[in-house]
Amino acid sequence: MNMFDINDIAMDIEDRIRKDEKKKFSARVLKEAYEAQNIGRIEDPDGCASITGPCGDTMEFSIKVKDSRISDIRFMTDGCGSSIACGSATTKMALGRTLETALNISDIDILNELGGLPEENRHCAKLAADTLRKAFRNYQEKGR
Ligand code: FES
């Protein structure tokens, strides 16, 4: 490698970061973080909620409900890569489910779906599960 080629240096750094990530996170976590689905905010949602976790990161879910099923769901977060992975995985797990079964999605379910998270990131799954439940409560309060 040419030591003065900034592009090569940048690629080398990125390569090393990716290798470190692979040691720490499952392939599924990295996929959900780098290719996150259902990011955004639904206009005129049937239910919406956000929670700021103890780490200071915020998660938000907005949902649409049709025939007692989640017909659309989006998430936003200003958090870390694992919170993005948790948000993305949670939307995929909840989409199309009945409200009753979606309500039962727990942080353990999200962790299992992602193939686990390092101890210091496990709260990201709880933040996602808690926020989803709060969005359901908001839906119920609206009485749509
Ligand atoms: Fe707090 Fe990821 S949501 S560190």
PDB file of N, CA, C and O in Angstrom, residues 28-85:
ATOM      1  N   ARG A  28     -26.143 -11.189  11.283  1.00  0.00           N
ATOM      2  CA  ARG A  28     -27.499 -10.626  11.168  1.00  0.00           C
ATOM      3  C   ARG A  28     -27.548  -9.194  11.727  1.00  0.00           C
ATOM      4  O   ARG A  28     -28.201  -8.317  11.160  1.00  0.00           O
ATOM      5  N   VAL A  29     -26.851  -8.958  12.833  1.00  0.00           N
ATOM      6  CA  VAL A  29     -26.821  -7.602  13.403  1.00  0.00           C
ATOM      7  C   VAL A  29     -26.200  -6.630  12.393  1.00  0.00           C
ATOM      8  O   VAL A  29     -26.730  -5.544  12.146  1.00  0.00           O
ATOM      9  N   LEU A  30     -25.091  -7.042  11.804  1.00  0.00           N
ATOM     10  CA  LEU A  30     -24.405  -6.159  10.850  1.00  0.00           C
ATOM     11  C   LEU A  30     -25.280  -5.908   9.627  1.00  0.00           C
ATOM     12  O   LEU A  30     -25.345  -4.787   9.118  1.00  0.00           O
ATOM     13  N   LYS A  31     -25.979  -6.946   9.176  1.00  0.00           N
ATOM     14  CA  LYS A  31     -26.863  -6.770   8.018  1.00  0.00           C
ATOM     15  C   LYS A  31     -27.989  -5.782   8.350  1.00  0.00           C
ATOM     16  O   LYS A  31     -28.289  -4.878   7.574  1.00  0.00           O
ATOM     17  N   GLU A  32     -28.610  -5.967   9.517  1.00  0.00           N
ATOM     18  CA  GLU A  32     -29.717  -5.074   9.897  1.00  0.00           C
ATOM     19  C   GLU A  32     -29.224  -3.644  10.125  1.00  0.00           C
ATOM     20  O   GLU A  32     -29.955  -2.692   9.876  1.00  0.00           O
ATOM     21  N   ALA A  33     -28.004  -3.506  10.611  1.00  0.00           N
ATOM     22  CA  ALA A  33     -27.472  -2.162  10.867  1.00  0.00           C
ATOM     23  C   ALA A  33     -27.100  -1.456   9.567  1.00  0.00           C
ATOM     24  O   ALA A  33     -27.390  -0.270   9.380  1.00  0.00           O
ATOM     25  N   TYR A  34     -26.479  -2.195   8.647  1.00  0.00           N
ATOM     26  CA  TYR A  34     -26.003  -1.563   7.414  1.00  0.00           C
ATOM     27  C   TYR A  34     -27.063  -1.513   6.317  1.00  0.00           C
ATOM     28  O   TYR A  34     -26.982  -0.697   5.402  1.00  0.00           O
ATOM     29  N   GLU A  35     -28.037  -2.420   6.399  1.00  0.00           N
ATOM     30  CA  GLU A  35     -29.102  -2.452   5.375  1.00  0.00           C
ATOM     31  C   GLU A  35     -30.460  -2.378   6.066  1.00  0.00           C
ATOM     32  O   GLU A  35     -31.367  -3.164   5.773  1.00  0.00           O
ATOM     33  N   ALA A  36     -30.568  -1.443   6.989  1.00  0.00           N
ATOM     34  CA  ALA A  36     -31.787  -1.332   7.796  1.00  0.00           C
ATOM     35  C   ALA A  36     -33.011  -1.096   6.921  1.00  0.00           C
ATOM     36  O   ALA A  36     -32.943  -0.373   5.914  1.00  0.00           O
ATOM     37  N   GLN A  37     -34.112  -1.730   7.317  1.00  0.00           N
ATOM     38  CA  GLN A  37     -35.384  -1.606   6.599  1.00  0.00           C
ATOM     39  C   GLN A  37     -36.370  -0.801   7.446  1.00  0.00           C
ATOM     40  O   GLN A  37     -36.248  -0.737   8.661  1.00  0.00           O
ATOM     41  N   ASN A  38     -37.352  -0.235   6.767  1.00  0.00           N
ATOM     42  CA  ASN A  38     -38.485   0.440   7.428  1.00  0.00           C
ATOM     43  C   ASN A  38     -38.065   1.626   8.300  1.00  0.00           C
ATOM     44  O   ASN A  38     -38.645   1.861   9.360  1.00  0.00           O
ATOM     45  N   ILE A  39     -37.063   2.344   7.838  1.00  0.00           N
ATOM     46  CA  ILE A  39     -36.658   3.562   8.548  1.00  0.00           C
ATOM     47  C   ILE A  39     -37.594   4.684   8.131  1.00  0.00           C
ATOM     48  O   ILE A  39     -37.953   4.799   6.955  1.00  0.00           O
ATOM     49  N   GLY A  40     -37.997   5.499   9.094  1.00  0.00           N
ATOM     50  CA  GLY A  40     -38.805   6.671   8.773  1.00  0.00           C
ATOM     51  C   GLY A  40     -39.953   6.834   9.748  1.00  0.00           C
ATOM     52  O   GLY A  40     -39.969   6.227  10.812  1.00  0.00           O
ATOM     53  N   ARG A  41     -40.898   7.671   9.347  1.00  0.00           N
ATOM     54  CA  ARG A  41     -42.020   8.013  10.220  1.00  0.00           C
ATOM     55  C   ARG A  41     -43.273   7.986   9.348  1.00  0.00           C
ATOM     56  O   ARG A  41     -43.290   8.632   8.289  1.00  0.00           O
ATOM     57  N   ILE A  42     -44.284   7.251   9.784  1.00  0.00           N
ATOM     58  CA  ILE A  42     -45.540   7.170   9.028  1.00  0.00           C
ATOM     59  C   ILE A  42     -46.334   8.462   9.233  1.00  0.00           C
ATOM     60  O   ILE A  42     -46.476   8.926  10.368  1.00  0.00           O
ATOM     61  N   GLU A  43     -46.830   8.993   8.151  1.00  0.00           N
ATOM     62  CA  GLU A  43     -47.688  10.184   8.259  1.00  0.00           C
ATOM     63  C   GLU A  43     -49.056   9.749   8.746  1.00  0.00           C
ATOM     64  O   GLU A  43     -49.582   8.749   8.282  1.00  0.00           O
ATOM     65  N   ASP A  44     -49.610  10.489   9.668  1.00  0.00           N
ATOM     66  CA  ASP A  44     -50.904  10.158  10.262  1.00  0.00           C
ATOM     67  C   ASP A  44     -50.939   8.703  10.760  1.00  0.00           C
ATOM     68  O   ASP A  44     -51.794   7.902  10.323  1.00  0.00           O
ATOM     69  N   PRO A  45     -50.044   8.338  11.649  1.00  0.00           N
ATOM     70  CA  PRO A  45     -50.003   6.950  12.133  1.00  0.00           C
ATOM     71  C   PRO A  45     -51.188   6.645  13.035  1.00  0.00           C
ATOM     72  O   PRO A  45     -51.785   7.541  13.628  1.00  0.00           O
ATOM     73  N   ASP A  46     -51.527   5.350  13.154  1.00  0.00           N
ATOM     74  CA  ASP A  46     -52.565   4.935  14.106  1.00  0.00           C
ATOM     75  C   ASP A  46     -51.993   4.906  15.520  1.00  0.00           C
ATOM     76  O   ASP A  46     -52.723   5.030  16.492  1.00  0.00           O
ATOM     77  N   GLY A  47     -50.693   4.693  15.617  1.00  0.00           N
ATOM     78  CA  GLY A  47     -50.036   4.734  16.915  1.00  0.00           C
ATOM     79  C   GLY A  47     -48.588   5.149  16.736  1.00  0.00           C
ATOM     80  O   GLY A  47     -47.968   4.819  15.722  1.00  0.00           O
ATOM     81  N   CYS A  48     -48.073   5.909  17.715  1.00  0.00           N
ATOM     82  CA  CYS A  48     -46.694   6.396  17.593  1.00  0.00           C
ATOM     83  C   CYS A  48     -46.138   6.626  18.998  1.00  0.00           C
ATOM     84  O   CYS A  48     -46.873   7.042  19.892  1.00  0.00           O
ATOM     85  N   ALA A  49     -44.882   6.321  19.194  1.00  0.00           N
ATOM     86  CA  ALA A  49     -44.273   6.558  20.501  1.00  0.00           C
ATOM     87  C   ALA A  49     -42.766   6.620  20.364  1.00  0.00           C
ATOM     88  O   ALA A  49     -42.189   6.030  19.439  1.00  0.00           O
ATOM     89  N   SER A  50     -42.153   7.338  21.270  1.00  0.00           N
ATOM     90  CA  SER A  50     -40.696   7.331  21.335  1.00  0.00           C
ATOM     91  C   SER A  50     -40.273   7.238  22.801  1.00  0.00           C
ATOM     92  O   SER A  50     -40.997   7.685  23.696  1.00  0.00           O
ATOM     93  N   ILE A  51     -39.151   6.617  23.004  1.00  0.00           N
ATOM     94  CA  ILE A  51     -38.573   6.505  24.350  1.00  0.00           C
ATOM     95  C   ILE A  51     -37.080   6.793  24.252  1.00  0.00           C
ATOM     96  O   ILE A  51     -36.415   6.322  23.319  1.00  0.00           O
ATOM     97  N   THR A  52     -36.591   7.562  25.204  1.00  0.00           N
ATOM     98  CA  THR A  52     -35.150   7.760  25.328  1.00  0.00           C
ATOM     99  C   THR A  52     -34.635   6.820  26.412  1.00  0.00           C
ATOM    100  O   THR A  52     -35.132   6.843  27.544  1.00  0.00           O
ATOM    101  N   GLY A  53     -33.710   5.964  26.044  1.00  0.00           N
ATOM    102  CA  GLY A  53     -33.186   4.968  26.980  1.00  0.00           C
ATOM    103  C   GLY A  53     -32.177   5.567  27.937  1.00  0.00           C
ATOM    104  O   GLY A  53     -31.812   6.748  27.826  1.00  0.00           O
ATOM    105  N   PRO A  54     -31.719   4.763  28.886  1.00  0.00           N
ATOM    106  CA  PRO A  54     -30.754   5.233  29.893  1.00  0.00           C
ATOM    107  C   PRO A  54     -29.438   5.696  29.280  1.00  0.00           C
ATOM    108  O   PRO A  54     -28.714   6.496  29.875  1.00  0.00           O
ATOM    109  N   CYS A  55     -29.145   5.211  28.061  1.00  0.00           N
ATOM    110  CA  CYS A  55     -27.901   5.603  27.389  1.00  0.00           C
ATOM    111  C   CYS A  55     -28.028   6.972  26.710  1.00  0.00           C
ATOM    112  O   CYS A  55     -27.038   7.511  26.219  1.00  0.00           O
ATOM    113  N   GLY A  56     -29.282   7.508  26.661  1.00  0.00           N
ATOM    114  CA  GLY A  56     -29.491   8.806  26.020  1.00  0.00           C
ATOM    115  C   GLY A  56     -29.938   8.709  24.579  1.00  0.00           C
ATOM    116  O   GLY A  56     -30.233   9.725  23.942  1.00  0.00           O
ATOM    117  N   ASP A  57     -29.996   7.488  24.043  1.00  0.00           N
ATOM    118  CA  ASP A  57     -30.456   7.290  22.673  1.00  0.00           C
ATOM    119  C   ASP A  57     -31.974   7.163  22.649  1.00  0.00           C
ATOM    120  O   ASP A  57     -32.576   6.635  23.582  1.00  0.00           O
ATOM    121  N   THR A  58     -32.558   7.651  21.562  1.00  0.00           N
ATOM    122  CA  THR A  58     -34.015   7.623  21.429  1.00  0.00           C
ATOM    123  C   THR A  58     -34.433   6.690  20.292  1.00  0.00           C
ATOM    124  O   THR A  58     -33.798   6.667  19.239  1.00  0.00           O
ATOM    125  N   MET A  59     -35.504   5.933  20.544  1.00  0.00           N
ATOM    126  CA  MET A  59     -36.106   5.055  19.537  1.00  0.00           C
ATOM    127  C   MET A  59     -37.543   5.518  19.330  1.00  0.00           C
ATOM    128  O   MET A  59     -38.210   5.919  20.286  1.00  0.00           O
ATOM    129  N   GLU A  60     -38.002   5.467  18.092  1.00  0.00           N
ATOM    130  CA  GLU A  60     -39.386   5.841  17.799  1.00  0.00           C
ATOM    131  C   GLU A  60     -39.997   4.811  16.862  1.00  0.00           C
ATOM    132  O   GLU A  60     -39.336   4.375  15.920  1.00  0.00           O
ATOM    133  N   PHE A  61     -41.238   4.431  17.131  1.00  0.00           N
ATOM    134  CA  PHE A  61     -41.999   3.583  16.209  1.00  0.00           C
ATOM    135  C   PHE A  61     -43.301   4.275  15.860  1.00  0.00           C
ATOM    136  O   PHE A  61     -43.937   4.884  16.731  1.00  0.00           O
ATOM    137  N   SER A  62     -43.693   4.185  14.601  1.00  0.00           N
ATOM    138  CA  SER A  62     -45.043   4.586  14.205  1.00  0.00           C
ATOM    139  C   SER A  62     -45.662   3.411  13.463  1.00  0.00           C
ATOM    140  O   SER A  62     -44.967   2.697  12.727  1.00  0.00           O
ATOM    141  N   ILE A  63     -46.949   3.202  13.723  1.00  0.00           N
ATOM    142  CA  ILE A  63     -47.618   2.019  13.152  1.00  0.00           C
ATOM    143  C   ILE A  63     -48.933   2.385  12.478  1.00  0.00           C
ATOM    144  O   ILE A  63     -49.582   3.379  12.825  1.00  0.00           O
ATOM    145  N   LYS A  64     -49.298   1.572  11.519  1.00  0.00           N
ATOM    146  CA  LYS A  64     -50.635   1.589  10.912  1.00  0.00           C
ATOM    147  C   LYS A  64     -51.260   0.241  11.202  1.00  0.00           C
ATOM    148  O   LYS A  64     -50.568  -0.798  11.158  1.00  0.00           O
ATOM    149  N   VAL A  65     -52.535   0.238  11.511  1.00  0.00           N
ATOM    150  CA  VAL A  65     -53.236  -1.000  11.852  1.00  0.00           C
ATOM    151  C   VAL A  65     -54.413  -1.178  10.904  1.00  0.00           C
ATOM    152  O   VAL A  65     -55.174  -0.236  10.653  1.00  0.00           O
ATOM    153  N   LYS A  66     -54.531  -2.381  10.364  1.00  0.00           N
ATOM    154  CA  LYS A  66     -55.673  -2.693   9.497  1.00  0.00           C
ATOM    155  C   LYS A  66     -56.143  -4.096   9.840  1.00  0.00           C
ATOM    156  O   LYS A  66     -55.331  -5.027   9.907  1.00  0.00           O
ATOM    157  N   ASP A  67     -57.442  -4.245  10.066  1.00  0.00           N
ATOM    158  CA  ASP A  67     -58.024  -5.539  10.431  1.00  0.00           C
ATOM    159  C   ASP A  67     -57.258  -6.174  11.599  1.00  0.00           C
ATOM    160  O   ASP A  67     -56.940  -7.374  11.567  1.00  0.00           O
ATOM    161  N   SER A  68     -56.957  -5.373  12.585  1.00  0.00           N
ATOM    162  CA  SER A  68     -56.262  -5.813  13.820  1.00  0.00           C
ATOM    163  C   SER A  68     -54.852  -6.341  13.583  1.00  0.00           C
ATOM    164  O   SER A  68     -54.293  -7.064  14.416  1.00  0.00           O
ATOM    165  N   ARG A  69     -54.275  -6.013  12.436  1.00  0.00           N
ATOM    166  CA  ARG A  69     -52.889  -6.402  12.159  1.00  0.00           C
ATOM    167  C   ARG A  69     -52.034  -5.162  11.882  1.00  0.00           C
ATOM    168  O   ARG A  69     -52.559  -4.141  11.422  1.00  0.00           O
ATOM    169  N   ILE A  70     -50.735  -5.291  12.128  1.00  0.00           N
ATOM    170  CA  ILE A  70     -49.801  -4.211  11.806  1.00  0.00           C
ATOM    171  C   ILE A  70     -49.629  -4.198  10.287  1.00  0.00           C
ATOM    172  O   ILE A  70     -49.013  -5.096   9.720  1.00  0.00           O
ATOM    173  N   SER A  71     -50.191  -3.187   9.639  1.00  0.00           N
ATOM    174  CA  SER A  71     -50.121  -3.136   8.169  1.00  0.00           C
ATOM    175  C   SER A  71     -48.919  -2.319   7.696  1.00  0.00           C
ATOM    176  O   SER A  71     -48.488  -2.444   6.549  1.00  0.00           O
ATOM    177  N   ASP A  72     -48.389  -1.461   8.564  1.00  0.00           N
ATOM    178  CA  ASP A  72     -47.179  -0.703   8.235  1.00  0.00           C
ATOM    179  C   ASP A  72     -46.503  -0.311   9.546  1.00  0.00           C
ATOM    180  O   ASP A  72     -47.183  -0.089  10.558  1.00  0.00           O
ATOM    181  N   ILE A  73     -45.198  -0.270   9.523  1.00  0.00           N
ATOM    182  CA  ILE A  73     -44.447   0.100  10.733  1.00  0.00           C
ATOM    183  C   ILE A  73     -43.116   0.710  10.307  1.00  0.00           C
ATOM    184  O   ILE A  73     -42.457   0.213   9.392  1.00  0.00           O
ATOM    185  N   ARG A  74     -42.767   1.801  10.945  1.00  0.00           N
ATOM    186  CA  ARG A  74     -41.482   2.467  10.673  1.00  0.00           C
ATOM    187  C   ARG A  74     -40.799   2.784  11.990  1.00  0.00           C
ATOM    188  O   ARG A  74     -41.464   2.934  13.013  1.00  0.00           O
ATOM    189  N   PHE A  75     -39.476   2.927  11.909  1.00  0.00           N
ATOM    190  CA  PHE A  75     -38.746   3.310  13.115  1.00  0.00           C
ATOM    191  C   PHE A  75     -37.728   4.389  12.792  1.00  0.00           C
ATOM    192  O   PHE A  75     -37.295   4.534  11.642  1.00  0.00           O
ATOM    193  N   MET A  76     -37.383   5.123  13.824  1.00  0.00           N
ATOM    194  CA  MET A  76     -36.305   6.112  13.745  1.00  0.00           C
ATOM    195  C   MET A  76     -35.488   5.966  15.030  1.00  0.00           C
ATOM    196  O   MET A  76     -36.030   5.651  16.075  1.00  0.00           O
ATOM    197  N   THR A  77     -34.213   6.224  14.909  1.00  0.00           N
ATOM    198  CA  THR A  77     -33.380   6.268  16.116  1.00  0.00           C
ATOM    199  C   THR A  77     -32.169   7.158  15.865  1.00  0.00           C
ATOM    200  O   THR A  77     -31.709   7.266  14.721  1.00  0.00           O
ATOM    201  N   ASP A  78     -31.726   7.785  16.921  1.00  0.00           N
ATOM    202  CA  ASP A  78     -30.473   8.536  16.836  1.00  0.00           C
ATOM    203  C   ASP A  78     -29.357   7.737  17.499  1.00  0.00           C
ATOM    204  O   ASP A  78     -28.309   8.272  17.814  1.00  0.00           O
ATOM    205  N   GLY A  79     -29.658   6.459  17.737  1.00  0.00           N
ATOM    206  CA  GLY A  79     -28.740   5.625  18.511  1.00  0.00           C
ATOM    207  C   GLY A  79     -27.667   4.941  17.688  1.00  0.00           C
ATOM    208  O   GLY A  79     -27.469   5.216  16.508  1.00  0.00           O
ATOM    209  N   CYS A  80     -27.033   3.998  18.340  1.00  0.00           N
ATOM    210  CA  CYS A  80     -25.876   3.288  17.794  1.00  0.00           C
ATOM    211  C   CYS A  80     -26.301   2.261  16.735  1.00  0.00           C
ATOM    212  O   CYS A  80     -27.486   2.055  16.493  1.00  0.00           O
ATOM    213  N   GLY A  81     -25.323   1.590  16.163  1.00  0.00           N
ATOM    214  CA  GLY A  81     -25.595   0.580  15.142  1.00  0.00           C
ATOM    215  C   GLY A  81     -26.488  -0.534  15.653  1.00  0.00           C
ATOM    216  O   GLY A  81     -27.355  -1.019  14.931  1.00  0.00           O
ATOM    217  N   SER A  82     -26.289  -0.942  16.902  1.00  0.00           N
ATOM    218  CA  SER A  82     -27.122  -2.040  17.403  1.00  0.00           C
ATOM    219  C   SER A  82     -28.559  -1.577  17.638  1.00  0.00           C
ATOM    220  O   SER A  82     -29.486  -2.378  17.512  1.00  0.00           O
ATOM    221  N   SER A  83     -28.774  -0.315  17.956  1.00  0.00           N
ATOM    222  CA  SER A  83     -30.163   0.157  18.088  1.00  0.00           C
ATOM    223  C   SER A  83     -30.821   0.212  16.709  1.00  0.00           C
ATOM    224  O   SER A  83     -32.011  -0.074  16.573  1.00  0.00           O
ATOM    225  N   ILE A  84     -30.054   0.552  15.686  1.00  0.00           N
ATOM    226  CA  ILE A  84     -30.589   0.519  14.317  1.00  0.00           C
ATOM    227  C   ILE A  84     -30.955  -0.925  13.953  1.00  0.00           C
ATOM    228  O   ILE A  84     -32.041  -1.189  13.414  1.00  0.00           O
ATOM    229  N   ALA A  85     -30.079  -1.862  14.287  1.00  0.00           N
ATOM    230  CA  ALA A  85     -30.350  -3.273  14.005  1.00  0.00           C
ATOM    231  C   ALA A  85     -31.595  -3.739  14.745  1.00  0.00           C
ATOM    232  O   ALA A  85     -32.443  -4.438  14.174  1.00  0.00           O
TER     233      ALA A  85
END
